[in-house]
Amino acid sequence: MAILDERPVWSMSGGEKLSALDAAHAEIARLQVRCLHLSAGLDADGYAQEIGARDTVQLLSVRYRLDPDDVRRDLRLARALHKYPTVTAALGTGHPANPANPADPADPADAAQLNVGQAGAIVSALEKVPTSARVAVEDLRVAEEAMVEAAHLLPPADLRKLGKEMRERLDTDGPEPRDTDDTSSREALWIKPADRGVSFGGYLADENAELFQTLIFAGAKPHKTPDGERDPRPRSKRQADALTAILTTAAGTGSAVPGHGDIKPHITVTIDLQDLKTATNTHNPDTPGQGDLGRGDLGRRDLGRGDLGRGELVHGDTLSAAAVRRLACDAGIIPLVLGSNSEPLDVGTEHRFVTRAIRQALNARDKGCIACGAPPAISEAHHITHWADGGPTSLDNLALLCKRDHINVHQGRLTITFTNGHPTVTRPTWSDPDPPPLLGNTA
């Protein structure tokens, strides 16, 4: 970092400050591109999963306290650079996958003409050109070169506008025309089975659309973790969690089933007692299963391999025994436990595990998810020692967790301990950078 002038700012003239700032920005740009290629290399190697993170986005966003959306954006850019040689050359670093084409920062021909933000705007614009437009490769190359040339004057925001104009020129047919009929008669909802769940979609009009968006957007607002980190979930996951929270809240109030009075809808799961007691989300090295990988698919990957214990749902689907253990922590799940002869041993009730009084005490003590700070309304009661293992339903064995961190705890990615009557969470080992090496004694 000798390129940076370390003299005190107060001792510099205006021209010296500007020159030092020029050098600092050039060094920052170089390091940003270096980080870009290193991140892409980690992602290609799958190293994040090797050390216990869900993926590269989670590793980098948690470890360096970055916005996950920014990490995804940079990874998309790095993965796409090989298709855009003019952009790659303008970044001034050569291409990391091509050792025969290294960059020489001292060579003016290799000096950076783009920063990462500008490169991202250009590549993102060109990646959005629809394949149906059948644009000639030569035309795409001309557009790329024109945008790199324009980047000498334009910041990323203006490059994005230019990119939209470029796409319109390249795709002369334009987007498919839309139906202008927006009446409520077109409202629809479709639901179809999917792998371990359902997929759905539809259309809402006018005030129904406004109500839906208001509730979803309000529940999907990102929230910081207790140590000040930004919410690591992408917008799509936050919105899915918001919908689940709305459904859970509605089920708890009984308002989800019009015409059924005070009857509250519940999820009933039928499962063998032994499967429930021995269920785990941790991969057993003696079996070929892979365990849960942090995507919310508890036990899904072990279906038909290592963990064969399953719980049967009313609507015909199944859950892994490990998933039932997690879900059974909360009062909204009624487990129908079967003995060795498939006879019911115990049918849970609404107050089988966490009573209203205990839940209120939990809300007052934990004030939401103890791992990330999510509000109590979307947090679940978790047994530190599971009830199937003899754990009591008491405050000193309970903690509030949002669904995401509830899964993380059951996977062993987070550990809960009690200190002075309050639960605390231990973060995974990969969540913090290694301490920098100590400098030698310069005295």
PDB file of N, CA and C in Angstrom, residues 72-161:
ATOM      1  N   ARG A  72     -24.117 -11.170  -4.275  1.00  0.00           N
ATOM      2  CA  ARG A  72     -24.677 -11.862  -5.444  1.00  0.00           C
ATOM      3  C   ARG A  72     -24.377 -11.088  -6.725  1.00  0.00           C
ATOM      4  N   ARG A  73     -24.525  -9.778  -6.661  1.00  0.00           N
ATOM      5  CA  ARG A  73     -24.262  -8.950  -7.838  1.00  0.00           C
ATOM      6  C   ARG A  73     -22.821  -9.110  -8.292  1.00  0.00           C
ATOM      7  N   ASP A  74     -21.878  -9.072  -7.344  1.00  0.00           N
ATOM      8  CA  ASP A  74     -20.470  -9.197  -7.711  1.00  0.00           C
ATOM      9  C   ASP A  74     -20.154 -10.583  -8.257  1.00  0.00           C
ATOM     10  N   LEU A  75     -20.762 -11.619  -7.678  1.00  0.00           N
ATOM     11  CA  LEU A  75     -20.524 -12.973  -8.177  1.00  0.00           C
ATOM     12  C   LEU A  75     -21.091 -13.142  -9.585  1.00  0.00           C
ATOM     13  N   ARG A  76     -22.258 -12.567  -9.830  1.00  0.00           N
ATOM     14  CA  ARG A  76     -22.816 -12.636 -11.190  1.00  0.00           C
ATOM     15  C   ARG A  76     -21.886 -11.958 -12.190  1.00  0.00           C
ATOM     16  N   LEU A  77     -21.326 -10.825 -11.792  1.00  0.00           N
ATOM     17  CA  LEU A  77     -20.402 -10.114 -12.670  1.00  0.00           C
ATOM     18  C   LEU A  77     -19.172 -10.963 -12.949  1.00  0.00           C
ATOM     19  N   ALA A  78     -18.575 -11.523 -11.907  1.00  0.00           N
ATOM     20  CA  ALA A  78     -17.354 -12.308 -12.081  1.00  0.00           C
ATOM     21  C   ALA A  78     -17.592 -13.529 -12.964  1.00  0.00           C
ATOM     22  N   ARG A  79     -18.746 -14.190 -12.789  1.00  0.00           N
ATOM     23  CA  ARG A  79     -19.043 -15.377 -13.594  1.00  0.00           C
ATOM     24  C   ARG A  79     -19.252 -15.042 -15.066  1.00  0.00           C
ATOM     25  N   ALA A  80     -19.734 -13.824 -15.334  1.00  0.00           N
ATOM     26  CA  ALA A  80     -20.068 -13.446 -16.712  1.00  0.00           C
ATOM     27  C   ALA A  80     -18.918 -12.783 -17.451  1.00  0.00           C
ATOM     28  N   LEU A  81     -17.849 -12.394 -16.752  1.00  0.00           N
ATOM     29  CA  LEU A  81     -16.788 -11.608 -17.383  1.00  0.00           C
ATOM     30  C   LEU A  81     -16.160 -12.295 -18.590  1.00  0.00           C
ATOM     31  N   HIS A  82     -16.085 -13.626 -18.565  1.00  0.00           N
ATOM     32  CA  HIS A  82     -15.422 -14.321 -19.672  1.00  0.00           C
ATOM     33  C   HIS A  82     -16.133 -14.099 -21.000  1.00  0.00           C
ATOM     34  N   LYS A  83     -17.405 -13.684 -20.947  1.00  0.00           N
ATOM     35  CA  LYS A  83     -18.163 -13.440 -22.180  1.00  0.00           C
ATOM     36  C   LYS A  83     -17.971 -12.026 -22.710  1.00  0.00           C
ATOM     37  N   TYR A  84     -17.298 -11.177 -21.937  1.00  0.00           N
ATOM     38  CA  TYR A  84     -17.186  -9.764 -22.301  1.00  0.00           C
ATOM     39  C   TYR A  84     -15.726  -9.320 -22.231  1.00  0.00           C
ATOM     40  N   PRO A  85     -14.953  -9.630 -23.269  1.00  0.00           N
ATOM     41  CA  PRO A  85     -13.512  -9.338 -23.245  1.00  0.00           C
ATOM     42  C   PRO A  85     -13.195  -7.847 -23.167  1.00  0.00           C
ATOM     43  N   THR A  86     -14.024  -7.004 -23.761  1.00  0.00           N
ATOM     44  CA  THR A  86     -13.750  -5.566 -23.712  1.00  0.00           C
ATOM     45  C   THR A  86     -13.907  -5.039 -22.292  1.00  0.00           C
ATOM     46  N   VAL A  87     -14.936  -5.496 -21.594  1.00  0.00           N
ATOM     47  CA  VAL A  87     -15.130  -5.099 -20.197  1.00  0.00           C
ATOM     48  C   VAL A  87     -13.989  -5.624 -19.337  1.00  0.00           C
ATOM     49  N   THR A  88     -13.621  -6.890 -19.539  1.00  0.00           N
ATOM     50  CA  THR A  88     -12.541  -7.491 -18.755  1.00  0.00           C
ATOM     51  C   THR A  88     -11.242  -6.723 -18.936  1.00  0.00           C
ATOM     52  N   ALA A  89     -10.920  -6.391 -20.182  1.00  0.00           N
ATOM     53  CA  ALA A  89      -9.692  -5.637 -20.443  1.00  0.00           C
ATOM     54  C   ALA A  89      -9.752  -4.257 -19.809  1.00  0.00           C
ATOM     55  N   ALA A  90     -10.928  -3.628 -19.840  1.00  0.00           N
ATOM     56  CA  ALA A  90     -11.060  -2.280 -19.292  1.00  0.00           C
ATOM     57  C   ALA A  90     -10.959  -2.259 -17.775  1.00  0.00           C
ATOM     58  N   LEU A  91     -11.220  -3.405 -17.130  1.00  0.00           N
ATOM     59  CA  LEU A  91     -11.036  -3.469 -15.681  1.00  0.00           C
ATOM     60  C   LEU A  91      -9.560  -3.448 -15.309  1.00  0.00           C
ATOM     61  N   GLY A  92      -8.695  -3.783 -16.273  1.00  0.00           N
ATOM     62  CA  GLY A  92      -7.262  -3.652 -16.053  1.00  0.00           C
ATOM     63  C   GLY A  92      -6.633  -4.745 -15.241  1.00  0.00           C
ATOM     64  N   THR A  93      -7.248  -5.938 -15.201  1.00  0.00           N
ATOM     65  CA  THR A  93      -6.697  -7.017 -14.378  1.00  0.00           C
ATOM     66  C   THR A  93      -6.468  -8.302 -15.150  1.00  0.00           C
ATOM     67  N   GLY A  94      -6.646  -8.296 -16.470  1.00  0.00           N
ATOM     68  CA  GLY A  94      -6.591  -9.557 -17.191  1.00  0.00           C
ATOM     69  C   GLY A  94      -7.761 -10.420 -16.771  1.00  0.00           C
ATOM     70  N   HIS A  95      -7.723 -11.690 -17.086  1.00  0.00           N
ATOM     71  CA  HIS A  95      -8.787 -12.590 -16.663  1.00  0.00           C
ATOM     72  C   HIS A  95      -8.215 -13.644 -15.735  1.00  0.00           C
ATOM     73  N   PRO A  96      -8.820 -13.827 -14.533  1.00  0.00           N
ATOM     74  CA  PRO A  96      -8.249 -14.737 -13.542  1.00  0.00           C
ATOM     75  C   PRO A  96      -8.188 -16.178 -13.995  1.00  0.00           C
ATOM     76  N   ALA A  97      -9.040 -16.563 -14.939  1.00  0.00           N
ATOM     77  CA  ALA A  97      -9.043 -17.950 -15.405  1.00  0.00           C
ATOM     78  C   ALA A  97      -8.056 -18.182 -16.537  1.00  0.00           C
ATOM     79  N   ASN A  98      -7.336 -17.138 -16.936  1.00  0.00           N
ATOM     80  CA  ASN A  98      -6.413 -17.247 -18.059  1.00  0.00           C
ATOM     81  C   ASN A  98      -5.023 -16.777 -17.622  1.00  0.00           C
ATOM     82  N   PRO A  99      -4.193 -17.663 -17.041  1.00  0.00           N
ATOM     83  CA  PRO A  99      -2.866 -17.267 -16.573  1.00  0.00           C
ATOM     84  C   PRO A  99      -1.988 -16.720 -17.685  1.00  0.00           C
ATOM     85  N   ALA A 100      -2.314 -17.056 -18.938  1.00  0.00           N
ATOM     86  CA  ALA A 100      -1.498 -16.560 -20.050  1.00  0.00           C
ATOM     87  C   ALA A 100      -1.796 -15.104 -20.371  1.00  0.00           C
ATOM     88  N   ASN A 101      -2.808 -14.553 -19.707  1.00  0.00           N
ATOM     89  CA  ASN A 101      -3.185 -13.164 -19.983  1.00  0.00           C
ATOM     90  C   ASN A 101      -3.203 -12.352 -18.692  1.00  0.00           C
ATOM     91  N   PRO A 102      -2.051 -12.275 -17.993  1.00  0.00           N
ATOM     92  CA  PRO A 102      -2.019 -11.496 -16.755  1.00  0.00           C
ATOM     93  C   PRO A 102      -1.992 -10.010 -17.061  1.00  0.00           C
ATOM     94  N   ALA A 103      -2.360  -9.222 -16.060  1.00  0.00           N
ATOM     95  CA  ALA A 103      -2.330  -7.768 -16.219  1.00  0.00           C
ATOM     96  C   ALA A 103      -1.081  -7.212 -15.558  1.00  0.00           C
ATOM     97  N   ASP A 104      -0.569  -6.159 -16.134  1.00  0.00           N
ATOM     98  CA  ASP A 104       0.580  -5.454 -15.571  1.00  0.00           C
ATOM     99  C   ASP A 104       0.129  -4.051 -15.193  1.00  0.00           C
ATOM    100  N   PRO A 105      -0.086  -3.770 -13.888  1.00  0.00           N
ATOM    101  CA  PRO A 105      -0.577  -2.464 -13.486  1.00  0.00           C
ATOM    102  C   PRO A 105       0.328  -1.330 -13.928  1.00  0.00           C
ATOM    103  N   ALA A 106       1.614  -1.615 -14.151  1.00  0.00           N
ATOM    104  CA  ALA A 106       2.539  -0.560 -14.558  1.00  0.00           C
ATOM    105  C   ALA A 106       2.425  -0.234 -16.039  1.00  0.00           C
ATOM    106  N   ASP A 107       1.780  -1.128 -16.792  1.00  0.00           N
ATOM    107  CA  ASP A 107       1.614  -0.910 -18.227  1.00  0.00           C
ATOM    108  C   ASP A 107       0.380  -0.046 -18.461  1.00  0.00           C
ATOM    109  N   PRO A 108       0.525   1.120 -19.114  1.00  0.00           N
ATOM    110  CA  PRO A 108      -0.645   1.978 -19.351  1.00  0.00           C
ATOM    111  C   PRO A 108      -1.761   1.262 -20.097  1.00  0.00           C
ATOM    112  N   ALA A 109      -1.398   0.292 -20.929  1.00  0.00           N
ATOM    113  CA  ALA A 109      -2.429  -0.442 -21.673  1.00  0.00           C
ATOM    114  C   ALA A 109      -3.291  -1.290 -20.749  1.00  0.00           C
ATOM    115  N   ASP A 110      -2.711  -1.652 -19.566  1.00  0.00           N
ATOM    116  CA  ASP A 110      -3.453  -2.470 -18.618  1.00  0.00           C
ATOM    117  C   ASP A 110      -4.084  -1.646 -17.503  1.00  0.00           C
ATOM    118  N   ALA A 111      -3.937  -0.346 -17.539  1.00  0.00           N
ATOM    119  CA  ALA A 111      -4.514   0.498 -16.497  1.00  0.00           C
ATOM    120  C   ALA A 111      -6.034   0.409 -16.547  1.00  0.00           C
ATOM    121  N   ALA A 112      -6.662   0.427 -15.374  1.00  0.00           N
ATOM    122  CA  ALA A 112      -8.112   0.280 -15.304  1.00  0.00           C
ATOM    123  C   ALA A 112      -8.819   1.466 -15.939  1.00  0.00           C
ATOM    124  N   GLN A 113      -9.747   1.169 -16.834  1.00  0.00           N
ATOM    125  CA  GLN A 113     -10.593   2.196 -17.436  1.00  0.00           C
ATOM    126  C   GLN A 113     -12.006   2.148 -16.867  1.00  0.00           C
ATOM    127  N   LEU A 114     -12.317   1.069 -16.160  1.00  0.00           N
ATOM    128  CA  LEU A 114     -13.626   0.891 -15.543  1.00  0.00           C
ATOM    129  C   LEU A 114     -13.452   0.587 -14.065  1.00  0.00           C
ATOM    130  N   ASN A 115     -14.420   0.981 -13.257  1.00  0.00           N
ATOM    131  CA  ASN A 115     -14.474   0.457 -11.903  1.00  0.00           C
ATOM    132  C   ASN A 115     -15.505  -0.669 -11.866  1.00  0.00           C
ATOM    133  N   VAL A 116     -15.575  -1.374 -10.751  1.00  0.00           N
ATOM    134  CA  VAL A 116     -16.453  -2.542 -10.660  1.00  0.00           C
ATOM    135  C   VAL A 116     -17.915  -2.155 -10.855  1.00  0.00           C
ATOM    136  N   GLY A 117     -18.318  -1.015 -10.319  1.00  0.00           N
ATOM    137  CA  GLY A 117     -19.701  -0.583 -10.483  1.00  0.00           C
ATOM    138  C   GLY A 117     -20.068  -0.353 -11.929  1.00  0.00           C
ATOM    139  N   GLN A 118     -19.169   0.283 -12.684  1.00  0.00           N
ATOM    140  CA  GLN A 118     -19.429   0.515 -14.105  1.00  0.00           C
ATOM    141  C   GLN A 118     -19.469  -0.804 -14.873  1.00  0.00           C
ATOM    142  N   ALA A 119     -18.510  -1.682 -14.585  1.00  0.00           N
ATOM    143  CA  ALA A 119     -18.485  -2.978 -15.264  1.00  0.00           C
ATOM    144  C   ALA A 119     -19.765  -3.756 -14.990  1.00  0.00           C
ATOM    145  N   GLY A 120     -20.223  -3.715 -13.735  1.00  0.00           N
ATOM    146  CA  GLY A 120     -21.457  -4.413 -13.394  1.00  0.00           C
ATOM    147  C   GLY A 120     -22.655  -3.871 -14.144  1.00  0.00           C
ATOM    148  N   ALA A 121     -22.722  -2.549 -14.308  1.00  0.00           N
ATOM    149  CA  ALA A 121     -23.839  -1.945 -15.036  1.00  0.00           C
ATOM    150  C   ALA A 121     -23.842  -2.380 -16.497  1.00  0.00           C
ATOM    151  N   ILE A 122     -22.659  -2.428 -17.103  1.00  0.00           N
ATOM    152  CA  ILE A 122     -22.562  -2.817 -18.515  1.00  0.00           C
ATOM    153  C   ILE A 122     -22.929  -4.288 -18.704  1.00  0.00           C
ATOM    154  N   VAL A 123     -22.317  -5.151 -17.905  1.00  0.00           N
ATOM    155  CA  VAL A 123     -22.562  -6.588 -18.050  1.00  0.00           C
ATOM    156  C   VAL A 123     -24.019  -6.918 -17.740  1.00  0.00           C
ATOM    157  N   SER A 124     -24.566  -6.305 -16.693  1.00  0.00           N
ATOM    158  CA  SER A 124     -25.964  -6.566 -16.343  1.00  0.00           C
ATOM    159  C   SER A 124     -26.895  -6.182 -17.483  1.00  0.00           C
ATOM    160  N   ALA A 125     -26.619  -5.047 -18.121  1.00  0.00           N
ATOM    161  CA  ALA A 125     -27.462  -4.609 -19.235  1.00  0.00           C
ATOM    162  C   ALA A 125     -27.397  -5.586 -20.398  1.00  0.00           C
ATOM    163  N   LEU A 126     -26.202  -6.045 -20.731  1.00  0.00           N
ATOM    164  CA  LEU A 126     -26.051  -6.954 -21.863  1.00  0.00           C
ATOM    165  C   LEU A 126     -26.592  -8.347 -21.553  1.00  0.00           C
ATOM    166  N   GLU A 127     -26.509  -8.760 -20.294  1.00  0.00           N
ATOM    167  CA  GLU A 127     -27.043 -10.063 -19.916  1.00  0.00           C
ATOM    168  C   GLU A 127     -28.567 -10.097 -20.010  1.00  0.00           C
ATOM    169  N   LYS A 128     -29.188  -8.937 -19.959  1.00  0.00           N
ATOM    170  CA  LYS A 128     -30.650  -8.871 -20.004  1.00  0.00           C
ATOM    171  C   LYS A 128     -31.205  -8.854 -21.423  1.00  0.00           C
ATOM    172  N   VAL A 129     -30.328  -8.846 -22.414  1.00  0.00           N
ATOM    173  CA  VAL A 129     -30.817  -8.930 -23.793  1.00  0.00           C
ATOM    174  C   VAL A 129     -31.464 -10.303 -23.971  1.00  0.00           C
ATOM    175  N   PRO A 130     -32.748 -10.378 -24.281  1.00  0.00           N
ATOM    176  CA  PRO A 130     -33.428 -11.676 -24.347  1.00  0.00           C
ATOM    177  C   PRO A 130     -32.860 -12.560 -25.447  1.00  0.00           C
ATOM    178  N   THR A 131     -32.734 -13.835 -25.137  1.00  0.00           N
ATOM    179  CA  THR A 131     -32.232 -14.780 -26.143  1.00  0.00           C
ATOM    180  C   THR A 131     -33.192 -14.883 -27.324  1.00  0.00           C
ATOM    181  N   SER A 132     -34.473 -14.614 -27.065  1.00  0.00           N
ATOM    182  CA  SER A 132     -35.450 -14.679 -28.153  1.00  0.00           C
ATOM    183  C   SER A 132     -35.223 -13.602 -29.198  1.00  0.00           C
ATOM    184  N   ALA A 133     -34.444 -12.555 -28.834  1.00  0.00           N
ATOM    185  CA  ALA A 133     -34.186 -11.473 -29.788  1.00  0.00           C
ATOM    186  C   ALA A 133     -33.239 -11.914 -30.901  1.00  0.00           C
ATOM    187  N   ARG A 134     -32.483 -12.993 -30.658  1.00  0.00           N
ATOM    188  CA  ARG A 134     -31.557 -13.537 -31.658  1.00  0.00           C
ATOM    189  C   ARG A 134     -30.611 -12.455 -32.187  1.00  0.00           C
ATOM    190  N   VAL A 135     -29.984 -11.769 -31.254  1.00  0.00           N
ATOM    191  CA  VAL A 135     -29.056 -10.696 -31.618  1.00  0.00           C
ATOM    192  C   VAL A 135     -27.735 -11.309 -32.063  1.00  0.00           C
ATOM    193  N   ALA A 136     -27.180 -10.802 -33.140  1.00  0.00           N
ATOM    194  CA  ALA A 136     -25.900 -11.307 -33.641  1.00  0.00           C
ATOM    195  C   ALA A 136     -24.793 -11.006 -32.642  1.00  0.00           C
ATOM    196  N   VAL A 137     -23.830 -11.931 -32.542  1.00  0.00           N
ATOM    197  CA  VAL A 137     -22.705 -11.747 -31.628  1.00  0.00           C
ATOM    198  C   VAL A 137     -21.963 -10.460 -31.946  1.00  0.00           C
ATOM    199  N   GLU A 138     -21.835 -10.150 -33.231  1.00  0.00           N
ATOM    200  CA  GLU A 138     -21.127  -8.928 -33.621  1.00  0.00           C
ATOM    201  C   GLU A 138     -21.832  -7.682 -33.088  1.00  0.00           C
ATOM    202  N   ASP A 139     -23.159  -7.689 -33.090  1.00  0.00           N
ATOM    203  CA  ASP A 139     -23.907  -6.540 -32.582  1.00  0.00           C
ATOM    204  C   ASP A 139     -23.736  -6.394 -31.070  1.00  0.00           C
ATOM    205  N   LEU A 140     -23.718  -7.525 -30.364  1.00  0.00           N
ATOM    206  CA  LEU A 140     -23.482  -7.470 -28.920  1.00  0.00           C
ATOM    207  C   LEU A 140     -22.095  -6.923 -28.615  1.00  0.00           C
ATOM    208  N   ARG A 141     -21.117  -7.338 -29.418  1.00  0.00           N
ATOM    209  CA  ARG A 141     -19.755  -6.862 -29.203  1.00  0.00           C
ATOM    210  C   ARG A 141     -19.658  -5.355 -29.441  1.00  0.00           C
ATOM    211  N   VAL A 142     -20.336  -4.864 -30.478  1.00  0.00           N
ATOM    212  CA  VAL A 142     -20.341  -3.422 -30.746  1.00  0.00           C
ATOM    213  C   VAL A 142     -20.992  -2.671 -29.587  1.00  0.00           C
ATOM    214  N   ALA A 143     -22.096  -3.209 -29.068  1.00  0.00           N
ATOM    215  CA  ALA A 143     -22.773  -2.567 -27.938  1.00  0.00           C
ATOM    216  C   ALA A 143     -21.869  -2.541 -26.709  1.00  0.00           C
ATOM    217  N   GLU A 144     -21.155  -3.648 -26.475  1.00  0.00           N
ATOM    218  CA  GLU A 144     -20.227  -3.707 -25.342  1.00  0.00           C
ATOM    219  C   GLU A 144     -19.147  -2.644 -25.470  1.00  0.00           C
ATOM    220  N   GLU A 145     -18.550  -2.548 -26.646  1.00  0.00           N
ATOM    221  CA  GLU A 145     -17.483  -1.567 -26.857  1.00  0.00           C
ATOM    222  C   GLU A 145     -18.001  -0.140 -26.713  1.00  0.00           C
ATOM    223  N   ALA A 146     -19.219   0.108 -27.200  1.00  0.00           N
ATOM    224  CA  ALA A 146     -19.788   1.450 -27.098  1.00  0.00           C
ATOM    225  C   ALA A 146     -20.030   1.838 -25.645  1.00  0.00           C
ATOM    226  N   MET A 147     -20.490   0.881 -24.835  1.00  0.00           N
ATOM    227  CA  MET A 147     -20.759   1.188 -23.433  1.00  0.00           C
ATOM    228  C   MET A 147     -19.469   1.385 -22.646  1.00  0.00           C
ATOM    229  N   VAL A 148     -18.428   0.611 -22.970  1.00  0.00           N
ATOM    230  CA  VAL A 148     -17.132   0.811 -22.316  1.00  0.00           C
ATOM    231  C   VAL A 148     -16.582   2.188 -22.663  1.00  0.00           C
ATOM    232  N   GLU A 149     -16.748   2.595 -23.901  1.00  0.00           N
ATOM    233  CA  GLU A 149     -16.301   3.929 -24.305  1.00  0.00           C
ATOM    234  C   GLU A 149     -17.084   5.006 -23.558  1.00  0.00           C
ATOM    235  N   ALA A 150     -18.392   4.795 -23.423  1.00  0.00           N
ATOM    236  CA  ALA A 150     -19.227   5.774 -22.714  1.00  0.00           C
ATOM    237  C   ALA A 150     -18.874   5.855 -21.238  1.00  0.00           C
ATOM    238  N   ALA A 151     -18.305   4.778 -20.702  1.00  0.00           N
ATOM    239  CA  ALA A 151     -17.965   4.753 -19.277  1.00  0.00           C
ATOM    240  C   ALA A 151     -16.857   5.734 -18.920  1.00  0.00           C
ATOM    241  N   HIS A 152     -16.157   6.286 -19.905  1.00  0.00           N
ATOM    242  CA  HIS A 152     -15.170   7.317 -19.610  1.00  0.00           C
ATOM    243  C   HIS A 152     -15.837   8.555 -19.024  1.00  0.00           C
ATOM    244  N   LEU A 153     -17.136   8.714 -19.282  1.00  0.00           N
ATOM    245  CA  LEU A 153     -17.851   9.909 -18.830  1.00  0.00           C
ATOM    246  C   LEU A 153     -19.019   9.597 -17.895  1.00  0.00           C
ATOM    247  N   LEU A 154     -19.554   8.376 -17.965  1.00  0.00           N
ATOM    248  CA  LEU A 154     -20.802   8.079 -17.262  1.00  0.00           C
ATOM    249  C   LEU A 154     -20.586   7.239 -16.007  1.00  0.00           C
ATOM    250  N   PRO A 155     -21.292   7.553 -14.921  1.00  0.00           N
ATOM    251  CA  PRO A 155     -21.289   6.702 -13.730  1.00  0.00           C
ATOM    252  C   PRO A 155     -22.213   5.508 -13.937  1.00  0.00           C
ATOM    253  N   PRO A 156     -22.222   4.540 -12.989  1.00  0.00           N
ATOM    254  CA  PRO A 156     -23.039   3.337 -13.170  1.00  0.00           C
ATOM    255  C   PRO A 156     -24.518   3.610 -13.429  1.00  0.00           C
ATOM    256  N   ALA A 157     -25.116   4.573 -12.725  1.00  0.00           N
ATOM    257  CA  ALA A 157     -26.551   4.833 -12.910  1.00  0.00           C
ATOM    258  C   ALA A 157     -26.860   5.226 -14.348  1.00  0.00           C
ATOM    259  N   ASP A 158     -26.026   6.085 -14.930  1.00  0.00           N
ATOM    260  CA  ASP A 158     -26.253   6.501 -16.317  1.00  0.00           C
ATOM    261  C   ASP A 158     -25.943   5.375 -17.294  1.00  0.00           C
ATOM    262  N   LEU A 159     -24.988   4.521 -16.939  1.00  0.00           N
ATOM    263  CA  LEU A 159     -24.702   3.372 -17.796  1.00  0.00           C
ATOM    264  C   LEU A 159     -25.878   2.404 -17.816  1.00  0.00           C
ATOM    265  N   ARG A 160     -26.575   2.277 -16.699  1.00  0.00           N
ATOM    266  CA  ARG A 160     -27.756   1.413 -16.684  1.00  0.00           C
ATOM    267  C   ARG A 160     -28.842   1.963 -17.609  1.00  0.00           C
ATOM    268  N   LYS A 161     -29.002   3.276 -17.612  1.00  0.00           N
ATOM    269  CA  LYS A 161     -29.971   3.884 -18.534  1.00  0.00           C
ATOM    270  C   LYS A 161     -29.547   3.656 -19.984  1.00  0.00           C
TER     271      LYS A 161
END
